[in-house]
Short mmCIF file of C-alpha atoms in Angstrom, two decimals:
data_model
loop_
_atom_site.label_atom_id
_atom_site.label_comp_id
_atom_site.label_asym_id
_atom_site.label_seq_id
_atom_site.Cartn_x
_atom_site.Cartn_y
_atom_site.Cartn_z
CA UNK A 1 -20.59 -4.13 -11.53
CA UNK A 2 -18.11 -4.27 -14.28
CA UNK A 3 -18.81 -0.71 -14.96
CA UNK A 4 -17.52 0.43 -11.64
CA UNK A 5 -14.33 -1.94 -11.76
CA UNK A 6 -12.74 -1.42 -14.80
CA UNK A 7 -12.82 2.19 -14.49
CA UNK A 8 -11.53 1.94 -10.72
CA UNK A 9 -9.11 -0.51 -11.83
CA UNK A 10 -7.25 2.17 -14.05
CA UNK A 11 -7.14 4.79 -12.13
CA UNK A 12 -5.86 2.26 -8.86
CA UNK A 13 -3.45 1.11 -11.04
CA UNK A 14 -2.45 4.78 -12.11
CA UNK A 15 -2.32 5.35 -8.37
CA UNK A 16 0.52 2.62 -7.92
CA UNK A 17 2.72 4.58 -10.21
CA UNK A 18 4.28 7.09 -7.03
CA UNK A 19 4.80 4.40 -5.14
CA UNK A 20 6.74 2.05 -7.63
CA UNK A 21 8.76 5.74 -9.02
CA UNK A 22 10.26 6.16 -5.87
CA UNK A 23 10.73 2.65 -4.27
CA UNK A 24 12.22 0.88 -7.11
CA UNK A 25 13.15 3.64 -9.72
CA UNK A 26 14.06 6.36 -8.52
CA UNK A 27 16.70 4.46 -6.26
CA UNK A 28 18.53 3.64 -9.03
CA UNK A 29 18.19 6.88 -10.89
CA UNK A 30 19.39 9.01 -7.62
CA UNK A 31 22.95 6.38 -7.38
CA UNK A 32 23.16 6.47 -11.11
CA UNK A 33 23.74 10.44 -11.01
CA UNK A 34 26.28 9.94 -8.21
CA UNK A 35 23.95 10.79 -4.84
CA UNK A 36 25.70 9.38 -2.18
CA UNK A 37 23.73 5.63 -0.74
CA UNK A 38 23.03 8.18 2.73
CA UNK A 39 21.18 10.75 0.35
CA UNK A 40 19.24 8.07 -1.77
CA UNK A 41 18.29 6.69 1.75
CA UNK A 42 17.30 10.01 3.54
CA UNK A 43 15.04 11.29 -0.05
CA UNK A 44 12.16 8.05 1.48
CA UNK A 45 11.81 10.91 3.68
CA UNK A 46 9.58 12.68 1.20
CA UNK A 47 6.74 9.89 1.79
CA UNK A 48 5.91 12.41 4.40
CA UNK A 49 2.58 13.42 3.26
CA UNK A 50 1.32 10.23 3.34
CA UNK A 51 1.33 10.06 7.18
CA UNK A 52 -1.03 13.26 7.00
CA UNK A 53 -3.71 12.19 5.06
CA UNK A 54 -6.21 13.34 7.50
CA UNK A 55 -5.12 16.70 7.46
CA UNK A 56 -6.94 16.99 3.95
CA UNK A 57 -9.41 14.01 4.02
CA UNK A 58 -12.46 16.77 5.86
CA UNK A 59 -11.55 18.69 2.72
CA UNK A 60 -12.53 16.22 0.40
CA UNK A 61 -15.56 15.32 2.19
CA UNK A 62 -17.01 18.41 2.75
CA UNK A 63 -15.48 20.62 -0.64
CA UNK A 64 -16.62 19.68 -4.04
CA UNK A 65 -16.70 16.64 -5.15
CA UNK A 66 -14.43 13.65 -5.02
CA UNK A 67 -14.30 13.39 -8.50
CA UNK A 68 -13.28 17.08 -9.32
CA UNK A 69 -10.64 16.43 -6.52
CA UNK A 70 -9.72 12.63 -7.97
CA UNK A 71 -9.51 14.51 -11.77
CA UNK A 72 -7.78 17.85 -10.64
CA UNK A 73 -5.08 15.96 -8.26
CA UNK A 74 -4.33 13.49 -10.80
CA UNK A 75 -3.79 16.06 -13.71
CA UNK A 76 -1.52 17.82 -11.04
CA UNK A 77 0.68 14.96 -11.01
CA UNK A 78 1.08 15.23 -14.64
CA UNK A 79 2.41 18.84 -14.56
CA UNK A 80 4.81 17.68 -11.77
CA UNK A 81 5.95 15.11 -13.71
CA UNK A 82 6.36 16.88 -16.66
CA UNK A 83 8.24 19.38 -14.90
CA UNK A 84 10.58 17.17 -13.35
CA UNK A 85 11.47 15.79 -16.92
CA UNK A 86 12.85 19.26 -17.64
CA UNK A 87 15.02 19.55 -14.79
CA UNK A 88 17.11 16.75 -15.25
CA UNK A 89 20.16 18.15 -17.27
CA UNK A 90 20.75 20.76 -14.62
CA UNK A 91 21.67 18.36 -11.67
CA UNK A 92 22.60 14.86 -13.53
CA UNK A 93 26.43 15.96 -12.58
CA UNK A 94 25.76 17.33 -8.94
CA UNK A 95 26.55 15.59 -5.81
CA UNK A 96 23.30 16.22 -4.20
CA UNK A 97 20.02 16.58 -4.94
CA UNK A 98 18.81 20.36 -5.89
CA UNK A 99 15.64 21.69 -3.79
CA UNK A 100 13.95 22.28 -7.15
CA UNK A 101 13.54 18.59 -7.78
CA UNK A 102 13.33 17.76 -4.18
CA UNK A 103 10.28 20.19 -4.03
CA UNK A 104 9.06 18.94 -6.43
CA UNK A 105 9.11 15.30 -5.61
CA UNK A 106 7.64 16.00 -2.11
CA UNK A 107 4.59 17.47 -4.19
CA UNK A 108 4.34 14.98 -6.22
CA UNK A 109 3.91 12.54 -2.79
CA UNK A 110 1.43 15.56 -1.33
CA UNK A 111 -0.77 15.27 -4.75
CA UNK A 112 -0.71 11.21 -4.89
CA UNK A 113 -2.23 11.24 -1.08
CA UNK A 114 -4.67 13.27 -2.39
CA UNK A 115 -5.68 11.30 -5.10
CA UNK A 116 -5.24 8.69 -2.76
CA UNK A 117 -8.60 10.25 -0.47
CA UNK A 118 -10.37 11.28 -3.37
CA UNK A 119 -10.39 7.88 -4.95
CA UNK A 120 -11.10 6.03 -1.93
CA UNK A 121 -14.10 8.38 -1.17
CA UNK A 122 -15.46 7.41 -4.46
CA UNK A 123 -15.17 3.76 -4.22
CA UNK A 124 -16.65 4.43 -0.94
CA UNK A 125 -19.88 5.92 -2.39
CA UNK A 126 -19.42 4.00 -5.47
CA UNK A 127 -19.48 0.34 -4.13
CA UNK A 128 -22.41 -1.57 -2.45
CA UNK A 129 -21.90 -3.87 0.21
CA UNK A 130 -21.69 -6.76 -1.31
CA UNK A 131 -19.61 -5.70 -3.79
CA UNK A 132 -16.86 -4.43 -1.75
CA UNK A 133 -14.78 -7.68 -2.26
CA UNK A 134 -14.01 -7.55 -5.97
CA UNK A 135 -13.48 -3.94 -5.34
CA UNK A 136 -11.29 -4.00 -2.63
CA UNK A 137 -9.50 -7.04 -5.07
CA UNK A 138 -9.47 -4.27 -7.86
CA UNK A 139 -8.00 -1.80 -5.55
CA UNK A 140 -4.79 -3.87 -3.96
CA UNK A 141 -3.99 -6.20 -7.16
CA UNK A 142 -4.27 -2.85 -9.69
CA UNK A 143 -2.34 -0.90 -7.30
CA UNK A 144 0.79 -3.68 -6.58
CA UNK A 145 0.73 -3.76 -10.73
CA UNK A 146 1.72 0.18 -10.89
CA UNK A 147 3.89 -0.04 -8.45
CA UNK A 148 5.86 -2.71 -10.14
CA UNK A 149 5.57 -1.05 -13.76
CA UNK A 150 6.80 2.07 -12.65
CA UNK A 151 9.55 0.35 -10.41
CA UNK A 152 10.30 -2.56 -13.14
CA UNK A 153 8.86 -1.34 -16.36
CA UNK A 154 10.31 1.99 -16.40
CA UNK A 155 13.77 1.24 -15.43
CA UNK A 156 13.62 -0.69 -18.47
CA UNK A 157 12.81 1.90 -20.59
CA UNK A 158 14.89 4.37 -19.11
CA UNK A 159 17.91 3.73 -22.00
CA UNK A 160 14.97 4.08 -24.80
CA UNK A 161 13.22 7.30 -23.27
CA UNK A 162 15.70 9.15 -21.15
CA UNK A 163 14.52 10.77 -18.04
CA UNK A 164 13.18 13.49 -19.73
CA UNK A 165 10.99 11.04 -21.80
CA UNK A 166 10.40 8.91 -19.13
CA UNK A 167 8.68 11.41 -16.94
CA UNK A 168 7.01 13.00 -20.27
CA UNK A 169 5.36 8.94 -20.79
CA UNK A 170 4.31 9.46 -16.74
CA UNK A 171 3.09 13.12 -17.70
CA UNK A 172 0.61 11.83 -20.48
CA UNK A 173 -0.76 8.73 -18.49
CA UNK A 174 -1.73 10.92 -15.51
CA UNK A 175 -3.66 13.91 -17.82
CA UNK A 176 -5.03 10.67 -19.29
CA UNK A 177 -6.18 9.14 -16.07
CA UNK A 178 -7.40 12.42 -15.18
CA UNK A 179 -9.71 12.53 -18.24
CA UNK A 180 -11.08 9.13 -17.56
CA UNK A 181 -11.97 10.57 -13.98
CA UNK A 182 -13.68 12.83 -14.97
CA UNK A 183 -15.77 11.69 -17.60
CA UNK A 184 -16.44 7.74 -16.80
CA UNK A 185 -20.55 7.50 -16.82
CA UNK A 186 -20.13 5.55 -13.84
CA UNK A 187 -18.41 8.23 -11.49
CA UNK A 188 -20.17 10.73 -13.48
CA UNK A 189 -23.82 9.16 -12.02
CA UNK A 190 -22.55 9.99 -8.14
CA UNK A 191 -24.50 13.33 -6.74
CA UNK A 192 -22.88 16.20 -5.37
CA UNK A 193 -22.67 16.51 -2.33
CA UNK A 194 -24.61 19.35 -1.05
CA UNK A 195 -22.81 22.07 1.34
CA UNK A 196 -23.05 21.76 4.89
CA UNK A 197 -22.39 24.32 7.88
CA UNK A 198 -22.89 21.83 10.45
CA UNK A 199 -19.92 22.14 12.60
CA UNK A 200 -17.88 18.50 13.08
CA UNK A 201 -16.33 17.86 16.23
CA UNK A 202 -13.71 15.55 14.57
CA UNK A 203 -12.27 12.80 16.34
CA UNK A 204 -15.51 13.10 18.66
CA UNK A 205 -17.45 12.09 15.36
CA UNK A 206 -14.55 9.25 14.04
CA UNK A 207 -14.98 7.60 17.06
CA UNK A 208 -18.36 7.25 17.33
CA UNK A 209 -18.43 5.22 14.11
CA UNK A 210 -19.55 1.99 15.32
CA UNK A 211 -16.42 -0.16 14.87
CA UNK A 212 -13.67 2.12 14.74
CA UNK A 213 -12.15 1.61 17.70
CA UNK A 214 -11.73 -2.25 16.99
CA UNK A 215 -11.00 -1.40 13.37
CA UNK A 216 -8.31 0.70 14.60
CA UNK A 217 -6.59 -1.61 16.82
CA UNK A 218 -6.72 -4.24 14.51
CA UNK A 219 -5.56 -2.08 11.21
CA UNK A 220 -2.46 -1.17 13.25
CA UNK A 221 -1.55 -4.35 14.76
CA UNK A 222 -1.92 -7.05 12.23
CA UNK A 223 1.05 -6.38 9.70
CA UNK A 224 3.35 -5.99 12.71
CA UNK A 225 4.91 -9.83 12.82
CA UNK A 226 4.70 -10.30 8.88
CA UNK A 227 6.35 -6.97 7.79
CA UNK A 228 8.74 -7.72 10.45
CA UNK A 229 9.70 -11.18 9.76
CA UNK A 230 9.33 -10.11 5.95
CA UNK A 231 12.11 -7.31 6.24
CA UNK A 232 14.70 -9.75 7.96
CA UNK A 233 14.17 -13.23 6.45
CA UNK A 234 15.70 -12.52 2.79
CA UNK A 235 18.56 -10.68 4.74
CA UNK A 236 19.11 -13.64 6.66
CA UNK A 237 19.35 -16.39 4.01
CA UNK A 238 21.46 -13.56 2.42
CA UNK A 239 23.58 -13.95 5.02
CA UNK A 240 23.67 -17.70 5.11
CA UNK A 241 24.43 -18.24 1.44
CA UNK A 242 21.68 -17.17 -1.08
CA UNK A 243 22.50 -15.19 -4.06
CA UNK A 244 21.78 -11.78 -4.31
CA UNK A 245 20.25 -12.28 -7.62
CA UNK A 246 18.24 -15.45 -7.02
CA UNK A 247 16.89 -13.52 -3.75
CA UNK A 248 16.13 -10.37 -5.79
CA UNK A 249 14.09 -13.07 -8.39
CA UNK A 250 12.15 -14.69 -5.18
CA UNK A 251 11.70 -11.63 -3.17
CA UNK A 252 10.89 -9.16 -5.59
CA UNK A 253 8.73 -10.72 -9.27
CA UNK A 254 8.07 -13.50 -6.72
CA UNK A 255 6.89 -11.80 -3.84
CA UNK A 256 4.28 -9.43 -6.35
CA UNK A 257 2.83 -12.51 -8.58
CA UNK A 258 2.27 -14.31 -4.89
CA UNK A 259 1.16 -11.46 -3.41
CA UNK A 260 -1.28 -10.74 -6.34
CA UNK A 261 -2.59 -14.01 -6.69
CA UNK A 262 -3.67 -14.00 -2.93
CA UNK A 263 -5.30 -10.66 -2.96
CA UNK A 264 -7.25 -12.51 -6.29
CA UNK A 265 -8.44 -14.87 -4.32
CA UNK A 266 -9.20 -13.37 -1.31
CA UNK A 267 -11.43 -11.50 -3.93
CA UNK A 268 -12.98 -14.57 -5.28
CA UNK A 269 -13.95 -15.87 -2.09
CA UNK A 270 -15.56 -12.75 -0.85
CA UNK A 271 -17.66 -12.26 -4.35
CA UNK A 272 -18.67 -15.63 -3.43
CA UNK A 273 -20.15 -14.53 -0.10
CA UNK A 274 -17.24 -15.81 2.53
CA UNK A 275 -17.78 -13.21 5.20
CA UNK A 276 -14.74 -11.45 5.87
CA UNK A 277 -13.92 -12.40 9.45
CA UNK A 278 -14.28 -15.58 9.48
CA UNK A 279 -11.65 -15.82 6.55
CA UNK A 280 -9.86 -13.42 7.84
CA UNK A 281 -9.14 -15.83 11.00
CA UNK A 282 -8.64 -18.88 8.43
CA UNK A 283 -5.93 -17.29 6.49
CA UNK A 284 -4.12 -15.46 9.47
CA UNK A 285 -4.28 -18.84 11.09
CA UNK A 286 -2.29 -20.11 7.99
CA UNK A 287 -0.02 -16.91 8.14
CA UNK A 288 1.24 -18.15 12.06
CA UNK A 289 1.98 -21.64 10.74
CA UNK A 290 3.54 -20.01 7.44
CA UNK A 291 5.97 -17.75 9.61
CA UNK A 292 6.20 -20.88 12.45
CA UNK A 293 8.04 -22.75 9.89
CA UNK A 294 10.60 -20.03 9.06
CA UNK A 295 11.34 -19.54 12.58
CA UNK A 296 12.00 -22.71 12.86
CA UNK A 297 14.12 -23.24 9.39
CA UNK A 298 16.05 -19.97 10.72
CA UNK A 299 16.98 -21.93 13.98
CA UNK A 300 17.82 -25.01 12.02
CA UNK A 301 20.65 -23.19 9.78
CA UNK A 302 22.23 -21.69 12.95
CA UNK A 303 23.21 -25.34 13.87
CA UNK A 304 25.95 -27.02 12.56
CA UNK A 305 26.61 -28.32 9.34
CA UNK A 306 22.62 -26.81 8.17
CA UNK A 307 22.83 -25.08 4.36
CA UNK A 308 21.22 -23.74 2.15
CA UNK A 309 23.79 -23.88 -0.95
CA UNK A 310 22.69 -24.58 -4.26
CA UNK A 311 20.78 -27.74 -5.23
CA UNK A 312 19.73 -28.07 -1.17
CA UNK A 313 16.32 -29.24 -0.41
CA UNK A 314 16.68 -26.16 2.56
CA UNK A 315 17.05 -23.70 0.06
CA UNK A 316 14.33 -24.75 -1.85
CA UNK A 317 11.88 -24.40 0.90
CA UNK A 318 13.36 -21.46 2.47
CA UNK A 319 12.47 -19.83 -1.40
CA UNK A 320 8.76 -21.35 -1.42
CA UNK A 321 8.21 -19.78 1.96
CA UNK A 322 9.11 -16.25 0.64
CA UNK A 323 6.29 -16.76 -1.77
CA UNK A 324 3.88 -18.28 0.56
CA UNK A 325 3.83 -15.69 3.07
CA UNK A 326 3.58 -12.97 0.15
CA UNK A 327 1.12 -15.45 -0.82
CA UNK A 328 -0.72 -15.10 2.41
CA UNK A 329 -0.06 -11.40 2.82
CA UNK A 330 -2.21 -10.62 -0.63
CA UNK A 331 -4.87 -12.70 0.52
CA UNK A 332 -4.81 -10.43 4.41
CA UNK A 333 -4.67 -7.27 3.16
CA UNK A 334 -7.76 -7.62 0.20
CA UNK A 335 -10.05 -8.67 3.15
CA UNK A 336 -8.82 -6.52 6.05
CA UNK A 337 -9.26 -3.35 3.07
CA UNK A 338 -12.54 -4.55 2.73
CA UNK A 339 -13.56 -4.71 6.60
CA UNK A 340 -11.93 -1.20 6.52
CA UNK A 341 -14.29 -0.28 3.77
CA UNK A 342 -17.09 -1.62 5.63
CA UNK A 343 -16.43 0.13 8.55
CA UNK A 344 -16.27 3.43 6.88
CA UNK A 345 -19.44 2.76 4.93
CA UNK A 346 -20.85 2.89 8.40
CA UNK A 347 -20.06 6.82 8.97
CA UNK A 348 -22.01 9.38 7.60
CA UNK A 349 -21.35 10.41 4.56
CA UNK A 350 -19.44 13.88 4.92
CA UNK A 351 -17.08 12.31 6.87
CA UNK A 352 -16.64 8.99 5.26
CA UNK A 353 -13.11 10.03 3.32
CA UNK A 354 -11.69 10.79 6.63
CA UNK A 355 -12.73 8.22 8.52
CA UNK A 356 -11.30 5.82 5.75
CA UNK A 357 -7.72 7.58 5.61
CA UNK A 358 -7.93 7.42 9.49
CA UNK A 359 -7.65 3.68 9.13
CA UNK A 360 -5.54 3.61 6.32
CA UNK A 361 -3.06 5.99 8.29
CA UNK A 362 -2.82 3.70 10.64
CA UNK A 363 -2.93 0.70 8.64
CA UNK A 364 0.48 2.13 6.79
CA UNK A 365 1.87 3.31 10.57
CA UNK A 366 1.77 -0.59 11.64
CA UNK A 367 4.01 -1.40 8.57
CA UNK A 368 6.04 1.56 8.86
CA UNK A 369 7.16 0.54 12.52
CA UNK A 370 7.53 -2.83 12.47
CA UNK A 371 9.79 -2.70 8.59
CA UNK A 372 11.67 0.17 10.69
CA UNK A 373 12.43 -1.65 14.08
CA UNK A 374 13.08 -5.11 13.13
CA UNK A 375 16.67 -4.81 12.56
CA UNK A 376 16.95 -2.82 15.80
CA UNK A 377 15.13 -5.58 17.42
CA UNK A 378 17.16 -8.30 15.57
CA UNK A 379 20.30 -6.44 16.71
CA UNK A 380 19.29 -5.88 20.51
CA UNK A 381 17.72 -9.00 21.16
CA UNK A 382 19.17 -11.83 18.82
CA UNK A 383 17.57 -13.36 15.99
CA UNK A 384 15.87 -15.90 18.01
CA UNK A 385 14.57 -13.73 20.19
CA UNK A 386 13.50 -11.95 17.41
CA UNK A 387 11.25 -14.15 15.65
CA UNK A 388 9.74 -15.41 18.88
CA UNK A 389 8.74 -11.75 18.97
CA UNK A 390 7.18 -11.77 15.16
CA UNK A 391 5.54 -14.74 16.47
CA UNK A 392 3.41 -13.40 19.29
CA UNK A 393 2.46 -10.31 17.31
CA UNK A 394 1.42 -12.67 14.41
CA UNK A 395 -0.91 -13.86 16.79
CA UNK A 396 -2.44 -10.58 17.95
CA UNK A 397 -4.51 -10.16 15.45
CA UNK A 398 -6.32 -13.73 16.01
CA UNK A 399 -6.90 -12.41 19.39
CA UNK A 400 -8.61 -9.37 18.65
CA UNK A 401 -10.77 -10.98 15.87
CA UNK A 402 -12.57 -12.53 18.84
CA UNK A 403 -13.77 -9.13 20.52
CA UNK A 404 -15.09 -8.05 16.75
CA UNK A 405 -18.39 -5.99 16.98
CA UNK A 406 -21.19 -7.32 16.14
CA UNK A 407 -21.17 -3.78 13.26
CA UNK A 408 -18.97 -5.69 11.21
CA UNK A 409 -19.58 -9.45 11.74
#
């Protein structure tokens, strides 16, 4: 098994990389070169592609070989990158950003969803059952770590290497990853899948998957009261006297050790045959009670003479929740990926990529939404209101876990 994880492991972590660049680094770069904080905000929209994964997925099924796409896509990114380390002189003293880099930073988001299929298809074929915990473990924790070493690590660098260097370093680790795609005796042992005319009537055949429809629900539903809660709760103790600093220490390193160290365990437990549902329902269970006690911290500062200044035993546990619902979170998201993975393994093989970037479409939609609407919500209903909200959705998902099919229990 180790010879399927450590190579998966790599190229997961490589596949963090887009996702840390423009979430944490790029940010900073962008302000640093004078965009305005409207135009930093508005260039997010270039995570576009990612919403269309299934537009390409039926490719990558039913063309080639998700290897060949896995190797070509990720040495793709390397040209991009390298190209966008030669462009920076020409707009570091412009006001906005030029469509030269903004092209190609949207590719660079259209080639990391590809990669994004590809690899999934071959962890698909590439896992057995029983291995698809530590996999799935492999996939999140490997993934959160290069998205914080491009967001973190980078930015670090960035006096040392320049942006021209910096994006040469990313240039060189992708054509890297791409050679260990391709030529990793373990991906190299998969067949090739043999062309097909058979005609696919699309959704028809997604559906008919047993478990999708439940997977579906479920995929889209159960980050809703976390990532809602999650996007507030640091803005409220913000509000109510925290540091920015000592909130950017809990909420950021914090929230990614916590967050890793649940999906490790979540791993652990599956590779030591916990079925997924049933501690799935365990650790949501936790996650109510988790985000029960912020609501109820949150309505305890609103009364009078409630702080949380420094030294306070209330800002102490306000803090330890932030890391226990991270915590939490890890440990959710390593076993729902691995029902996910389940359910996919369950469709025929030509259309196993997109059935799996169906779910994960959806999967990132839930977040999307909820992370988006919570501060209208917070604005149009109250902050008590609010989290009563976050609270019902939180339990949802322990709702639906009951009507499960029997496919995946």
């Amino acid at each position: 098994m180790h010879a399927k994880l450590l190579p998966l492991a790599g190229l997961y972590l490589v596949q963090g990389l887009p996702y840390g660049l423009q979430s944490g680094l790029l940010p900073i770069l962008l302000r640093s070169h004078g965009l305005s904080l409207t135009q930093v905000g508005l260039a997010k929209g270039l995570y576009a592609p990612w919403l269309f994964k299934l537009v390409w997925a039926p490719l990558v099924d039913r063309c080639g070989s998700p290897r060949a796409w896995l190797a070509l896509s990720t040495a793709a990114l390397g040209l991009l990158c390298a190209l966008l380390g030669t462009l920076s002189p020409a707009w570091s003293e412009q006001a906005e950003l030029p469509f030269a880099v903004l092209g190609l930073l949207l590719l660079l988001n259209l080639g990391s969803a590809v990669q994004d299929v590809a690899l999934d298809t071959l962890a698909l074929q590439l896992l057995e059952p029983e291995e698809l915990g530590p996999g799935n473990t492999v996939q999140v924790v490997a993934y959160k770590l290069g998205a914080a070493l491009a967001g973190g690590g980078l930015l670090a660098l960035l006096p040392t290497l320049s942006w021209a260097g910096l994006f040469l370093l990313l240039a060189f680790t992708y054509w890297l990853a791409a050679a260990l795609a391709w030529i990793v005796p373990a991906l190299r042992q998969l067949p090739w899948p043999q062309p097909s005319s058979e005609h696919i009537a699309f959704l028809q055949d997604l559906v008919a998957v047993p478990g999708t429809l439940w997977a579906a629900s479920f995929v889209l539903t159960y980050k809703l009261g976390e990532q809602g809660a999650g996007s507030l709760f640091p803005l409220l103790l913000l509000d109510r006297g925290a540091s920015a600093p000592e909130l950017g220490l809990w909420n950021g390193m914090g929230a990614v050790i916590c967050s890793i160290a649940g999906s490790s365990l979540g791993g652990a437990l599956l590779a030591r045959h916990w079925h997924p549902l049933p501690l799935l329902r365990s650790v949501l269970q936790l996650r109510l009670g988790g985000l029960a006690c912020q609501t109820v911290l949150l309505f305890h500062l609103d009364t009078a003479g409630a702080s949380i200044g420094p030294g306070t035993v209330l800002r102490g546990v306000a803090l330890l929740s932030l890391c226990l619902q991270h915590f939490l979170g890890g440990l959710v998201t390593t076993t729902t990926f691995t029902i996910m993975m389940h359910c996919s393994q369950l469709a025929p093989r030509a259309l196993q990529a997109t059935h799996y970037s169906l779910l994960a479409t959806l999967e990132l939609l839930g977040k999307l939404l909820s992370g988006t609407l919570s501060g209208v919500l917070a604005d149009g209903l109250g902050l008590h209101a609010c989290f009563a909200v976050f609270l019902m959705l939180s339990a949802l998902p322990l709702l639906e876990l009951g009507q499960a099919p029997g496919t995946l229990t």
